[in-house]
Coordinates of C-alpha atoms in Angstrom, one line a residue:
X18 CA 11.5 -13.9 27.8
X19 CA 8.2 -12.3 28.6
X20 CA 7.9 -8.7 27.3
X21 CA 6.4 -6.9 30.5
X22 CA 6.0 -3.7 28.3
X23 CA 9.2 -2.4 27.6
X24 CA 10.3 -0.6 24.4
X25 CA 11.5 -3.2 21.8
X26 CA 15.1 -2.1 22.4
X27 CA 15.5 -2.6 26.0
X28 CA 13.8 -6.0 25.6
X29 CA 16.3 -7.0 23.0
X30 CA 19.1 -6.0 25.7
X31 CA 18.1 -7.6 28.1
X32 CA 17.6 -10.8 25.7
X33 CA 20.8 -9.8 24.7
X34 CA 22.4 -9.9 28.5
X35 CA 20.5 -13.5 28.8
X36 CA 22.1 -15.0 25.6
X37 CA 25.3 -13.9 26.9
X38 CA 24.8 -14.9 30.5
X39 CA 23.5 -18.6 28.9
X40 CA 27.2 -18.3 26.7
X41 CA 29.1 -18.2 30.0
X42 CA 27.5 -20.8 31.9
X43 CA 28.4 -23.2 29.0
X44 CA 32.4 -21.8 28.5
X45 CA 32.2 -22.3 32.4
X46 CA 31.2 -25.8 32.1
X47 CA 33.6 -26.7 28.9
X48 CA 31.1 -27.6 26.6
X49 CA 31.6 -25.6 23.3
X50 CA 29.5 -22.7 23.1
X51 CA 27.8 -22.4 19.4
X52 CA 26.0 -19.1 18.2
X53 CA 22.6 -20.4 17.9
X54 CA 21.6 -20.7 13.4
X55 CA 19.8 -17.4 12.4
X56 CA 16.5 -18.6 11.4
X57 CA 16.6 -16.5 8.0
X58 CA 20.2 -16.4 6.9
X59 CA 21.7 -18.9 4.1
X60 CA 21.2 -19.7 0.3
X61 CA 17.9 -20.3 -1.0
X62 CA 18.0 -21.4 -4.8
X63 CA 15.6 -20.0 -6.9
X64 CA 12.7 -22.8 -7.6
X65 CA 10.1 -21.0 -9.7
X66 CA 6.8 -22.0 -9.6
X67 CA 4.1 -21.8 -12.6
X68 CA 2.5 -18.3 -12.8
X69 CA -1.2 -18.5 -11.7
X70 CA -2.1 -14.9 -13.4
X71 CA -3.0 -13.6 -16.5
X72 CA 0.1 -11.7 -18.2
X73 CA -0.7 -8.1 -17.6
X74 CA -2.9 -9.1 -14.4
X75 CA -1.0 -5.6 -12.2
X76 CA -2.0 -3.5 -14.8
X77 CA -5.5 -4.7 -15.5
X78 CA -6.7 -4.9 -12.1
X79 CA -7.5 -3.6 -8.6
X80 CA -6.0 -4.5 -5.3
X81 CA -6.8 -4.1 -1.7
X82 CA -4.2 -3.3 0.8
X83 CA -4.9 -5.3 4.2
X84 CA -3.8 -5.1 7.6
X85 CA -4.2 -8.9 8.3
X86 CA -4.4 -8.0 12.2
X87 CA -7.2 -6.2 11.8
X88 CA -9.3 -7.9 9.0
X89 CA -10.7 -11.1 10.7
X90 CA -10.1 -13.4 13.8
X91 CA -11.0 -16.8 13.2
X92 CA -10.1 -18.2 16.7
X93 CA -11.3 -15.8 19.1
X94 CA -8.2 -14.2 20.3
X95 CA -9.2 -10.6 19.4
X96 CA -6.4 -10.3 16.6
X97 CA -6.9 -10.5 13.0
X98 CA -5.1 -13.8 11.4
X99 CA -4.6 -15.6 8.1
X100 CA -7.5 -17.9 8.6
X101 CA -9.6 -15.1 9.1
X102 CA -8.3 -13.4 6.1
X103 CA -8.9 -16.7 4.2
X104 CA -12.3 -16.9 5.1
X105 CA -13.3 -13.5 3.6
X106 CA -11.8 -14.3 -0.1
X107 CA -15.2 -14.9 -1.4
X108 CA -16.1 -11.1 -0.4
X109 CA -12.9 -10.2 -1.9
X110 CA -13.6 -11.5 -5.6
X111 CA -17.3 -10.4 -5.6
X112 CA -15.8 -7.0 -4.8
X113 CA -13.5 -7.6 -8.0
X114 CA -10.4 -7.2 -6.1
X115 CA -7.6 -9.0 -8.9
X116 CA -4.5 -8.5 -6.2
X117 CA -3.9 -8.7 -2.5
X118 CA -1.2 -6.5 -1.0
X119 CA -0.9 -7.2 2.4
X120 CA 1.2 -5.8 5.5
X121 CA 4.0 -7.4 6.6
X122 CA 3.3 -10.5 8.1
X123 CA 7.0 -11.9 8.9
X124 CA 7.8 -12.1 12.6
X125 CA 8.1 -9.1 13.9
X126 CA 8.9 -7.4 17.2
X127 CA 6.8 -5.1 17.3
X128 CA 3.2 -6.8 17.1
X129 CA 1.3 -4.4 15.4
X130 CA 2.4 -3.0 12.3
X131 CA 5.2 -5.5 11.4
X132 CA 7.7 -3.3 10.3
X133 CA 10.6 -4.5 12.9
X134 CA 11.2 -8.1 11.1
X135 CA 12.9 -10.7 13.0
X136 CA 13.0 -13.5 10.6
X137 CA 12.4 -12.6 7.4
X138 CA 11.2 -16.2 6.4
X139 CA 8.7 -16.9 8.9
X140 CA 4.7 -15.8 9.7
X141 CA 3.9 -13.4 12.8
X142 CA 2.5 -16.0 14.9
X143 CA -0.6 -14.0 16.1
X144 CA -1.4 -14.2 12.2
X145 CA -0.7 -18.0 12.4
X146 CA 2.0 -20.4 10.3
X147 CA 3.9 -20.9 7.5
X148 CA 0.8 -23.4 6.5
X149 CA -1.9 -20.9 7.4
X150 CA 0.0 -18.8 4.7
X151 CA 0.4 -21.2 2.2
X152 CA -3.4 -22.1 2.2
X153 CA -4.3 -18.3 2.2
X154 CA -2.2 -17.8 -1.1
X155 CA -3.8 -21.5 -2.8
X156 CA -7.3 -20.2 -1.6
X157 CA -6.5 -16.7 -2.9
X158 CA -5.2 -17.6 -6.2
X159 CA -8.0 -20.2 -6.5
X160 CA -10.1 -17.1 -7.2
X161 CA -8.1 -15.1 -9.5
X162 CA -6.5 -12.9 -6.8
X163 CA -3.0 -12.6 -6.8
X164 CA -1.0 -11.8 -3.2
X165 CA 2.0 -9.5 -2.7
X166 CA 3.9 -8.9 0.1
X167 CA 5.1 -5.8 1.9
X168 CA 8.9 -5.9 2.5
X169 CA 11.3 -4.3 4.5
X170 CA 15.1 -4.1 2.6
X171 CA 16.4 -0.8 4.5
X172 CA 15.5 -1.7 8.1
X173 CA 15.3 -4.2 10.5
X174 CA 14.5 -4.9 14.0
X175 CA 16.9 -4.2 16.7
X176 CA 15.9 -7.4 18.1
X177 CA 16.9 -9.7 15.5
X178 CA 19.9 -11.8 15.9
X179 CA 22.2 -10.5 13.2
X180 CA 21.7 -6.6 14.9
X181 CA 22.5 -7.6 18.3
X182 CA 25.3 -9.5 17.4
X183 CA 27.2 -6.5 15.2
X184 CA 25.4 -4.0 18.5
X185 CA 27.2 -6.4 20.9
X186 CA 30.7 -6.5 19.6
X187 CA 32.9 -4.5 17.1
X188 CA 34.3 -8.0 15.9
X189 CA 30.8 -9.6 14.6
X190 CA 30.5 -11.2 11.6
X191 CA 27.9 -9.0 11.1
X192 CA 29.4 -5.7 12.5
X193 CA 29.5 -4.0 8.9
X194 CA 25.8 -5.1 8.4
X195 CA 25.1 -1.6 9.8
X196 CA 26.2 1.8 9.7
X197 CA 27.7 2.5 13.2
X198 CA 30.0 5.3 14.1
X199 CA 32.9 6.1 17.0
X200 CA 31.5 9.4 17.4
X201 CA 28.5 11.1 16.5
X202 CA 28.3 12.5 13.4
X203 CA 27.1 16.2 13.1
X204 CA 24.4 17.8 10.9
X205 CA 22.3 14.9 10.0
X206 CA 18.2 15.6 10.5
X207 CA 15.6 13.5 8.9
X208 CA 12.0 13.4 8.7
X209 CA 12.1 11.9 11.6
X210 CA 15.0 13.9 13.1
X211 CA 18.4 12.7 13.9
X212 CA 19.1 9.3 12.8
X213 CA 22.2 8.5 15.1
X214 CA 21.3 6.5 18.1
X215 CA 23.2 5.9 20.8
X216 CA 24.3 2.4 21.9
X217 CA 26.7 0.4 23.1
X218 CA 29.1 3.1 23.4
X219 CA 29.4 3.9 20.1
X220 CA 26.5 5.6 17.4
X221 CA 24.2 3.3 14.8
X222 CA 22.3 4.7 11.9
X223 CA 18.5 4.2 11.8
X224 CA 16.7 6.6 10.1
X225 CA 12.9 5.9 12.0
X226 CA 13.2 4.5 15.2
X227 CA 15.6 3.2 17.9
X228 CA 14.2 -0.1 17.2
X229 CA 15.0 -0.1 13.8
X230 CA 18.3 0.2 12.8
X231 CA 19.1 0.4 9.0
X232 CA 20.8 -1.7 6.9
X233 CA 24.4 -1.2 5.1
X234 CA 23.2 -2.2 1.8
X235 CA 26.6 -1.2 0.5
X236 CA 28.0 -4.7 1.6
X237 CA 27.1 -7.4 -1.3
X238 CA 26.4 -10.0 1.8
X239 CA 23.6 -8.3 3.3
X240 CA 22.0 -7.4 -0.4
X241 CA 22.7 -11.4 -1.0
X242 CA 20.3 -11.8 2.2
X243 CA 17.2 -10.1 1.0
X244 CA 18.0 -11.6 -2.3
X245 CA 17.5 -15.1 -0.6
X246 CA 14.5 -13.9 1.8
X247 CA 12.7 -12.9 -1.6
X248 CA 13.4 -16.0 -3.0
X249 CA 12.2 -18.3 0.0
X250 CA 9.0 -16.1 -0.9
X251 CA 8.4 -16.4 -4.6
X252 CA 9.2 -19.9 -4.2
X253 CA 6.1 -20.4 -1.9
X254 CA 4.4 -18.4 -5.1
X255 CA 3.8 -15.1 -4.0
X256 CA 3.1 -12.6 -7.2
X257 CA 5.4 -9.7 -6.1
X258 CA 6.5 -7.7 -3.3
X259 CA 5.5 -4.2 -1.8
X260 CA 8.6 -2.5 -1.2
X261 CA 8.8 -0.3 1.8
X262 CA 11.2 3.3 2.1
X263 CA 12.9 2.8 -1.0
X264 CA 14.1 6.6 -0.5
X265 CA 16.1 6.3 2.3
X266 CA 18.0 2.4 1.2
X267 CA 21.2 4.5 0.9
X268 CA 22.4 7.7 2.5
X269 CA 25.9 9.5 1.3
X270 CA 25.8 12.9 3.7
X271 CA 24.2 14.7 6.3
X272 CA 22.3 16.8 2.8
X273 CA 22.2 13.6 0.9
X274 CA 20.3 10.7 2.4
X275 CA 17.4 10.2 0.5
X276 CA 16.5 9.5 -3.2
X277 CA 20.0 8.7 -4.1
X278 CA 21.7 6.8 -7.1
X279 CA 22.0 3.9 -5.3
X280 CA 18.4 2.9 -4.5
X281 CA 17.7 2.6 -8.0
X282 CA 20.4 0.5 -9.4
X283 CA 19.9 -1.9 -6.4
X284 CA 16.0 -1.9 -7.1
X285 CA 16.6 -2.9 -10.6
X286 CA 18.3 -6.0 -9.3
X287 CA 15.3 -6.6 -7.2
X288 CA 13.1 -6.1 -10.6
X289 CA 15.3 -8.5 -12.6
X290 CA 15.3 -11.0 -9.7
X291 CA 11.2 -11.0 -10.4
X292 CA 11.4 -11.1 -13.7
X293 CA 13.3 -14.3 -13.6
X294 CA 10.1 -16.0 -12.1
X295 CA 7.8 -14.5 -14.3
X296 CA 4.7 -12.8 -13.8
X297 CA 5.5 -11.1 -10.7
X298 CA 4.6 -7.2 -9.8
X299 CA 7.4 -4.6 -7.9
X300 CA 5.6 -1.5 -6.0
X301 CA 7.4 0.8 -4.3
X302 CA 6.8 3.6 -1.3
X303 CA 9.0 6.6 -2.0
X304 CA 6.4 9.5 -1.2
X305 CA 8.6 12.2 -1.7
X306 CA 10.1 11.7 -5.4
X307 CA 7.8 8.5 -6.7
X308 CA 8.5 9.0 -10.5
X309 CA 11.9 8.1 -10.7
X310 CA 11.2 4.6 -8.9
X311 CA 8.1 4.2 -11.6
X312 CA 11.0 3.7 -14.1
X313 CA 12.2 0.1 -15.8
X314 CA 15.4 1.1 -14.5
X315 CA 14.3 1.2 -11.0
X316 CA 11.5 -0.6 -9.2
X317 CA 9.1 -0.4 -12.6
X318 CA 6.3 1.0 -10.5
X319 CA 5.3 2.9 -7.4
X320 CA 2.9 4.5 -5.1
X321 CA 1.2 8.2 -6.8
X322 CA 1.8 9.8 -3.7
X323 CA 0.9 13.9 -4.5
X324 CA -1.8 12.5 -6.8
X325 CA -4.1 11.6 -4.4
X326 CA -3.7 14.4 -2.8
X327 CA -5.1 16.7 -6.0
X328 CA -7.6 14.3 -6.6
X329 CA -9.0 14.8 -2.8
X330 CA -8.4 18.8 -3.3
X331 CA -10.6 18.9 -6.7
X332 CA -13.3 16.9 -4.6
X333 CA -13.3 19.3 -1.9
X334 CA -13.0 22.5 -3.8
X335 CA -15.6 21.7 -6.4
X336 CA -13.6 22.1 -9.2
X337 CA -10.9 21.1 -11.1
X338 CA -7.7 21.8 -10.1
X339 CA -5.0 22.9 -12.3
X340 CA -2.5 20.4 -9.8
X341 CA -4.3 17.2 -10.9
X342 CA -4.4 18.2 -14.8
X343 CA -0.6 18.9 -14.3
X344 CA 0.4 16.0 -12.6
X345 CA -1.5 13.9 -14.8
X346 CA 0.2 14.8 -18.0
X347 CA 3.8 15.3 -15.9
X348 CA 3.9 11.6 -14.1
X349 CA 4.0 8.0 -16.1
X350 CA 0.7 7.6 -14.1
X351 CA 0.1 4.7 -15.9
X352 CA 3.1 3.2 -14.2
X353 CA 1.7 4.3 -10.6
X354 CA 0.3 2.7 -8.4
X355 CA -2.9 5.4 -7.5
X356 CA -4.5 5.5 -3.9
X357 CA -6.8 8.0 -2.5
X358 CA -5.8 7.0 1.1
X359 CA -3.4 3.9 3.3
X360 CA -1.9 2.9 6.6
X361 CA 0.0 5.6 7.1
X362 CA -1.7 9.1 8.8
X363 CA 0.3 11.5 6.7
X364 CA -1.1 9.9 3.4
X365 CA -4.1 11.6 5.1
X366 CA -6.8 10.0 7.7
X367 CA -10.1 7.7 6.8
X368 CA -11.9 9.5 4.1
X369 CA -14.8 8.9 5.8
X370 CA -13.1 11.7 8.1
X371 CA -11.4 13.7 5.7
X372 CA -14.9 14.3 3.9
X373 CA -16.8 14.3 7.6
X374 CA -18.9 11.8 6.4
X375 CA -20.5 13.3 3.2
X376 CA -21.0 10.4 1.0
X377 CA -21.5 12.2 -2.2
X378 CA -18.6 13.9 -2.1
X379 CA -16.4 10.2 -1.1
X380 CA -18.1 8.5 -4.0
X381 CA -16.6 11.4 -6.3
X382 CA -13.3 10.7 -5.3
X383 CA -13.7 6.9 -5.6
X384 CA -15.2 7.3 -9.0
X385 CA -12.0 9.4 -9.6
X386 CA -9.6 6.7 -8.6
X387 CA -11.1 3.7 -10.1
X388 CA -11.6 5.9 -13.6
X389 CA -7.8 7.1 -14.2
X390 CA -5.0 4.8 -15.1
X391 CA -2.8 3.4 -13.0
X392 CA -3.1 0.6 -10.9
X393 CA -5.8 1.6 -8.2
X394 CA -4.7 0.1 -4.6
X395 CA -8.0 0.2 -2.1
X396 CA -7.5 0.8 1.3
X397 CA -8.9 -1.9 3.1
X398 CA -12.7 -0.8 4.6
X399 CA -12.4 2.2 2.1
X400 CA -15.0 0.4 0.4
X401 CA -17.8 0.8 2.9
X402 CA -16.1 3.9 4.7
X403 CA -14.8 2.5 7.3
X404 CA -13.9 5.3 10.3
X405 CA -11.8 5.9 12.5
X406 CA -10.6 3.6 15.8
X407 CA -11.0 6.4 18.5
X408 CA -8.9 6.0 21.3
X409 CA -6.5 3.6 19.5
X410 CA -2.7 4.3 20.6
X411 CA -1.3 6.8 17.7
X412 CA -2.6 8.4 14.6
X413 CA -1.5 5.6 12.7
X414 CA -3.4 3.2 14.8
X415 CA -6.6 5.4 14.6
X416 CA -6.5 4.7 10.9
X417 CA -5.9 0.9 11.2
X418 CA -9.4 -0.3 13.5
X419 CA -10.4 -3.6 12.8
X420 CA -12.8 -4.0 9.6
X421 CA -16.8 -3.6 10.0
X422 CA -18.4 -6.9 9.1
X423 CA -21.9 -6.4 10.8
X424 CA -23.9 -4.8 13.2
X425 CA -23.2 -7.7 15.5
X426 CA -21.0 -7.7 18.8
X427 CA -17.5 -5.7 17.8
X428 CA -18.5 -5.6 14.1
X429 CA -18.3 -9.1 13.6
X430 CA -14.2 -8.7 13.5
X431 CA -13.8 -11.3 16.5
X432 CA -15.9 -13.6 18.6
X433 CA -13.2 -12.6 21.8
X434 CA -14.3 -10.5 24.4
X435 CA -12.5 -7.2 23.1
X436 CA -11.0 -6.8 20.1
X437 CA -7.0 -6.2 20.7
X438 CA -7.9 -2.4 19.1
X439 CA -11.6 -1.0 19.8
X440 CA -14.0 -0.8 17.0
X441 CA -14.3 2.1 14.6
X442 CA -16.9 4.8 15.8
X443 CA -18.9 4.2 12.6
X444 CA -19.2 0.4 12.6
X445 CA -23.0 0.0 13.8
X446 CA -24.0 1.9 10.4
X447 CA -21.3 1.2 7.8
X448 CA -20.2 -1.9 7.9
X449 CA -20.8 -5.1 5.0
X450 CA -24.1 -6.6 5.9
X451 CA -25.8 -3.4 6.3
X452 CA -24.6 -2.3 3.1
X453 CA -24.4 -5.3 0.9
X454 CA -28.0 -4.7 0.0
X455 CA -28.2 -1.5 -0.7
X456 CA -28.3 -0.3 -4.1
X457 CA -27.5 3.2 -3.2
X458 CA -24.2 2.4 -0.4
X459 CA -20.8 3.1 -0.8
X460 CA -20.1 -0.9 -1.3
X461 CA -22.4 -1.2 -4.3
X462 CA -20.9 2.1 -5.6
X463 CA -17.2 0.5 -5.3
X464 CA -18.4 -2.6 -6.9
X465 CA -19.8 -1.3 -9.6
X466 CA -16.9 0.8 -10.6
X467 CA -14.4 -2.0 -10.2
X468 CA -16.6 -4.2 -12.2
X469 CA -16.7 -2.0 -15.0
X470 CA -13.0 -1.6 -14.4
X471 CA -12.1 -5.2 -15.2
X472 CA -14.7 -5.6 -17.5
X473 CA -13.5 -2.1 -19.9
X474 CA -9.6 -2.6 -20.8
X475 CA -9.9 1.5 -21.9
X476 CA -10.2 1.9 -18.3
X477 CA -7.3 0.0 -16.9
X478 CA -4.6 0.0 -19.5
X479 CA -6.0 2.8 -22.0
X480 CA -5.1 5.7 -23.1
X481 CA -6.3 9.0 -21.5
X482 CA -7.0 12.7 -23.4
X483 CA -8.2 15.5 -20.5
X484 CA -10.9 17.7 -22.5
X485 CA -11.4 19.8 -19.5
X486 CA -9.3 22.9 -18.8
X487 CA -8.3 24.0 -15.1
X488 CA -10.8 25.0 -12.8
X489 CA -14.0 23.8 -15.1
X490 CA -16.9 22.3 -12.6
X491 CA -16.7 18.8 -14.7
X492 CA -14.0 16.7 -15.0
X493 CA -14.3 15.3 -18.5
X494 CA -12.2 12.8 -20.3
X495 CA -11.3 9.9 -22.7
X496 CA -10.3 6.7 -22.1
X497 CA -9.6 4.5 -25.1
X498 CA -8.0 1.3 -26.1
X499 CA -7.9 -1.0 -29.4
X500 CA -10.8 0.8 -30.5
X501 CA -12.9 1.2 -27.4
X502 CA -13.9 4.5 -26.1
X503 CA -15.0 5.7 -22.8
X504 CA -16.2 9.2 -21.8
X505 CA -16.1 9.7 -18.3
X506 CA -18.1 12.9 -17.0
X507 CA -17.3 13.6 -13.2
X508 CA -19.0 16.6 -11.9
X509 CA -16.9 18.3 -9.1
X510 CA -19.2 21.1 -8.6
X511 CA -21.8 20.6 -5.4
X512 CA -24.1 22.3 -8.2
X513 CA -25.6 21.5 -11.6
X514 CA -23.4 22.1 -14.2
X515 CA -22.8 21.6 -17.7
X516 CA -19.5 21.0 -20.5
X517 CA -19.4 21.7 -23.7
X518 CA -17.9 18.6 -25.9
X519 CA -16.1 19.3 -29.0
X520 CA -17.0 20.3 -32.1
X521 CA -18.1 17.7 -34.1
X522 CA -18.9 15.0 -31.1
X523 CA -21.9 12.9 -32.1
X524 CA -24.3 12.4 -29.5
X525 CA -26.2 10.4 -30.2
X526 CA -23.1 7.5 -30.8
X527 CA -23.2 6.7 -26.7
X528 CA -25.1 4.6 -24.5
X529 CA -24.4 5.1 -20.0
X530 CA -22.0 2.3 -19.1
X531 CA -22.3 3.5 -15.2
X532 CA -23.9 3.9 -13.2
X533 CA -27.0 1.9 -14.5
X534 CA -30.0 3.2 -15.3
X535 CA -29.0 6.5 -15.7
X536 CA -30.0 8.9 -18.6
X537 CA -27.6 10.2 -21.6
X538 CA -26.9 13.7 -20.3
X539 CA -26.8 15.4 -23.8
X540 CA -28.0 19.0 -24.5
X541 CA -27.8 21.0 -27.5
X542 CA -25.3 24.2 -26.5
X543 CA -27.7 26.7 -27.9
X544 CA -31.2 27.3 -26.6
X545 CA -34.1 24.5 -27.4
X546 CA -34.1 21.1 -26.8
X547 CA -31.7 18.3 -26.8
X548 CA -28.7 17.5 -29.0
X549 CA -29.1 16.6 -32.8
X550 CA -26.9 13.6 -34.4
X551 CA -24.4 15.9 -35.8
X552 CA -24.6 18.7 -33.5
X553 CA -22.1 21.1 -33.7
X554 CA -21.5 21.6 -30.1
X555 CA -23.4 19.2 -27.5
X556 CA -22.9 19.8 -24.1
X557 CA -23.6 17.6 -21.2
X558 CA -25.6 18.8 -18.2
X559 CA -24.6 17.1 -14.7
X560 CA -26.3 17.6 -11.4
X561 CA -24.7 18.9 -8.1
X562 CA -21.0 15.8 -8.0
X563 CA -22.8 13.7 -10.7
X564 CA -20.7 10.5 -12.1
X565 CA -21.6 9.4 -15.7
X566 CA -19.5 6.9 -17.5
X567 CA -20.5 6.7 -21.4
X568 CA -19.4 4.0 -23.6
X569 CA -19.2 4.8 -27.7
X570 CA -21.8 2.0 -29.2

């Protein structure tokens, strides 16, 4: 059936009305009518592979989430692909990137974000095949990079086969796959409303979208499906999965239908399901309550959503705010996955935008990230500050523009006479070749923190002691691990400032492990000259949103 442009639900009816018009003709004719096989439904034994990372690799290193349609076209069609995306590995790993988490890339019905799966076991064909895939990951893991995958347990399209069967008749094998009702239930409202849709004369649950109805992940058969879907993945070797709206997997009232019991006893079978394979990584979107999913009796680790938010508001303010300082000693942030900034709009648009294109003030916040523990997640173009795609269809899609590769013809992103989403309005003078050169560019600043990053352990999986108090101009603190300590020095202030160290720090015990070339900021706290070994009280003076990262020789 071509799609002439019509919402993804009244295309699947009408594909719907075909199957069943295709049905009669052959009862009509006597031949006995079989439901076509549902591409992504059946056992799939569990057949794990060697582990190609490090133990510890999530923990240790840096990923990069990436839209795959809007990263690189390799055959001229104007839509990003896997090829593409296997092509620009090599910038990856000389960015340091250790882990891939890309968008959904299963079939999907609604050809953009992927979030409406139709078969779960199968590649988006604008993105290419199952063998395009399988080359990306061999390519990827070749250098060091390990892939995850985004996944989709509480929703799925309204297209796919097993929905329009329960949608089409009460007596479906699949009818109590889904949460329908005979009348419409009263008092529900979501964040995006009220979840009952109408259909079929009778209501379904779907707490986004029409298009997506969710899933009754109270019946053991439809938990048994994703279970197998996961495996058909982590048998091809993928390193973990990227778990999408773990709030809302269960619902018990109209005042109860997110962050309930149930999501994390079912998530903790997902986590053991991993852990039978081996090195594998869980991460999972909950932006209203992330802690609780952080927890080994949940997903084991998810998205610092709040954090970034404190980390952009100290940037902005010039000072350290007493919501970062809190909700670093409040959340297991070294079980969180940190972010300054991803796909979605209310995370916050490009920072490029949100900082209206003062640099200074984005490298802050960068240094920020990639100095805190956690595991940092990049959003993809972050690293050269990639803008906005004016004129795209939603806000989402204004944050999602295909990636700046050059000052060539549409950024270098395709070879195709448009690019299926324009170009973003910065891409003539931040993009990678213009910057790869430059000592002094956002890219080099990116790269030299993640460098340090996977080259410090303290950084990644050490231990952190704040020594500044709320509201202080300079962000000062200690990183340590197995006897390695780092002091990093981030000045807030869009003036000089200066910190006084505790009593007793020896000054003169340091050398600048970032950003090179840079001198030891040490001053004695009193009046005349610089810091003595032994000083009582040495303070460092930074200029106006100075970044120094010391290293104890």
């Amino acid at each position: 059936m071509i799609n002439v442009g019509l919402p993804p639900s009244v295309t699947a009816r009408l594909r719907r009305l075909a199957a069943g018009f295709t049905c009669g003709i052959a009862l009509l004719g006597g031949a006995a009518a079989q439901a076509p096989a549902i591409p992504d439904l059946g056992p799939v034994a569990a057949v794990p592979a060697a582990d190609t990372m490090p133990s510890g690799w999530a923990q240790r290193g840096v990923f990069m989430e990436i839209l795959v349609r809007s990263y690189q076209d390799s055959n001229g069609d104007g839509i990003g692909d896997l090829a593409g995306l296997t092509q620009r590995l090599d910038y990856l790993q000389q960015l340091g990137i250790k882990g891939i988490w890309l968008m959904p890339v299963f079939k999907s019905e609604d050809h953009d974000h992927g979030y409406a799966v139709v078969n779960y076991r199968d590649i988006e064909s604008d993105y290419g095949s199952l063998a395009d895939f399988d080359k990306f990951l061999a390519e990827a893991h070749r250098r060091g990079i390990a892939v995850i995958l985004d996944y989709v347990m509480n929703h799925v399209s309204s297209a796919h086969p097993v929905f329009e069967s329960a949608y089409d008749s009460r007596k479906s094998p699949y009818a109590d796959w889904f949460i329908f009702a005979e009348d419409k239930p009263r008092g529900w409202n979501t964040f995006a409303g009220d979840p009952w849709r109408e259909g079929n004369q009778r209501w379904y649950y779907a707490v986004f979208d029409p298009g997506m109805p969710d899933f009754n992940l109270r019946n053991p058969k439809v938990v048994d499906f994703h279970l197998d879907n996961l495996r058909f993945w982590l048998n091809r070797g993928v390193d973990g999965f990227r778990f999408d709206a773990v709030g809302v997997l269960f619902e018990n009232s109209a005042i109860a239908w997110e962050n309930q019991p149930e999501n994390h006893q079912l998530l903790k079978r997902v986590q053991e399901l991993l852990a039978s394979y081996g090195n594998k990584y869980l991460v999972c979107e909950s932006p209203s309550d992330p802690a609780p999913f952080a927890t080994s009796d949940s997903c084991g680790s998810a998205f610092a959503f709040g954090l970034h938010k404190h980390i952009m508001g100290s940037v902005k303010i010039g000072r350290l705010r007493d919501d970062l300082l809190y909700n670093l000693r409040k959340l297991p942030v070294p079980r969180l996955a940190t972010l300054l900034a991803n796909h979605d709009y209310f995370a916050g648009p490009r920072l490029m935008k949100q900082f209206a294109g003062d640099e200074k003030s984005y490298k802050v916040a960068a240094a920020t990230l990639l100095t805190l523990p956690g595991t940092p997640f990049v959003y993809y173009g972050e690293e050269i500050g990639l803008g906005m795609s004016e004129g795209a269809g939603n806000a989402d899609q204004t944050i999602r523009g295909p990636m700046s590769w050059s000052a060539e013809a549409h950024a270098g992103f395709t070879t195709a006479a448009k690019p299926y989403r324009p170009s973003v309005s910065n891409w003539k003078t931040h993009n990678v070749a213009v910057q790869q050169a430059d000592p002094n560019s956002l890219l080099s600043w990116y790269r030299g923190l993640i460098a340090l990053r996977n080259a410090e352990p303290a950084l990644s999986v050490g231990s952190m002691t704040p020594l500044s108090e709320r509201d202080a101009p300079i962000f000062a603190f200690m990183r340590e691990h197995e006897g390695s300590r780092l002091l990093v020095l981030i000045n807030f202030a869009y003036r000089e400032s200066t910190f006084t160290l505790p009593a007793g720090f020896q000054a003169d015990g340091w050398t600048v492990a970032f950003p090179s070339g840079a001198a030891l900021p040490f001053a004695a706290a009193k009046k005349g000259g610089a810091a003595k070994p032994g000083t009582e009280a040495a303070q460092v003076k930074l200029a106006a949103q100075q970044v120094l990262i010391l290293k104890a020789r």
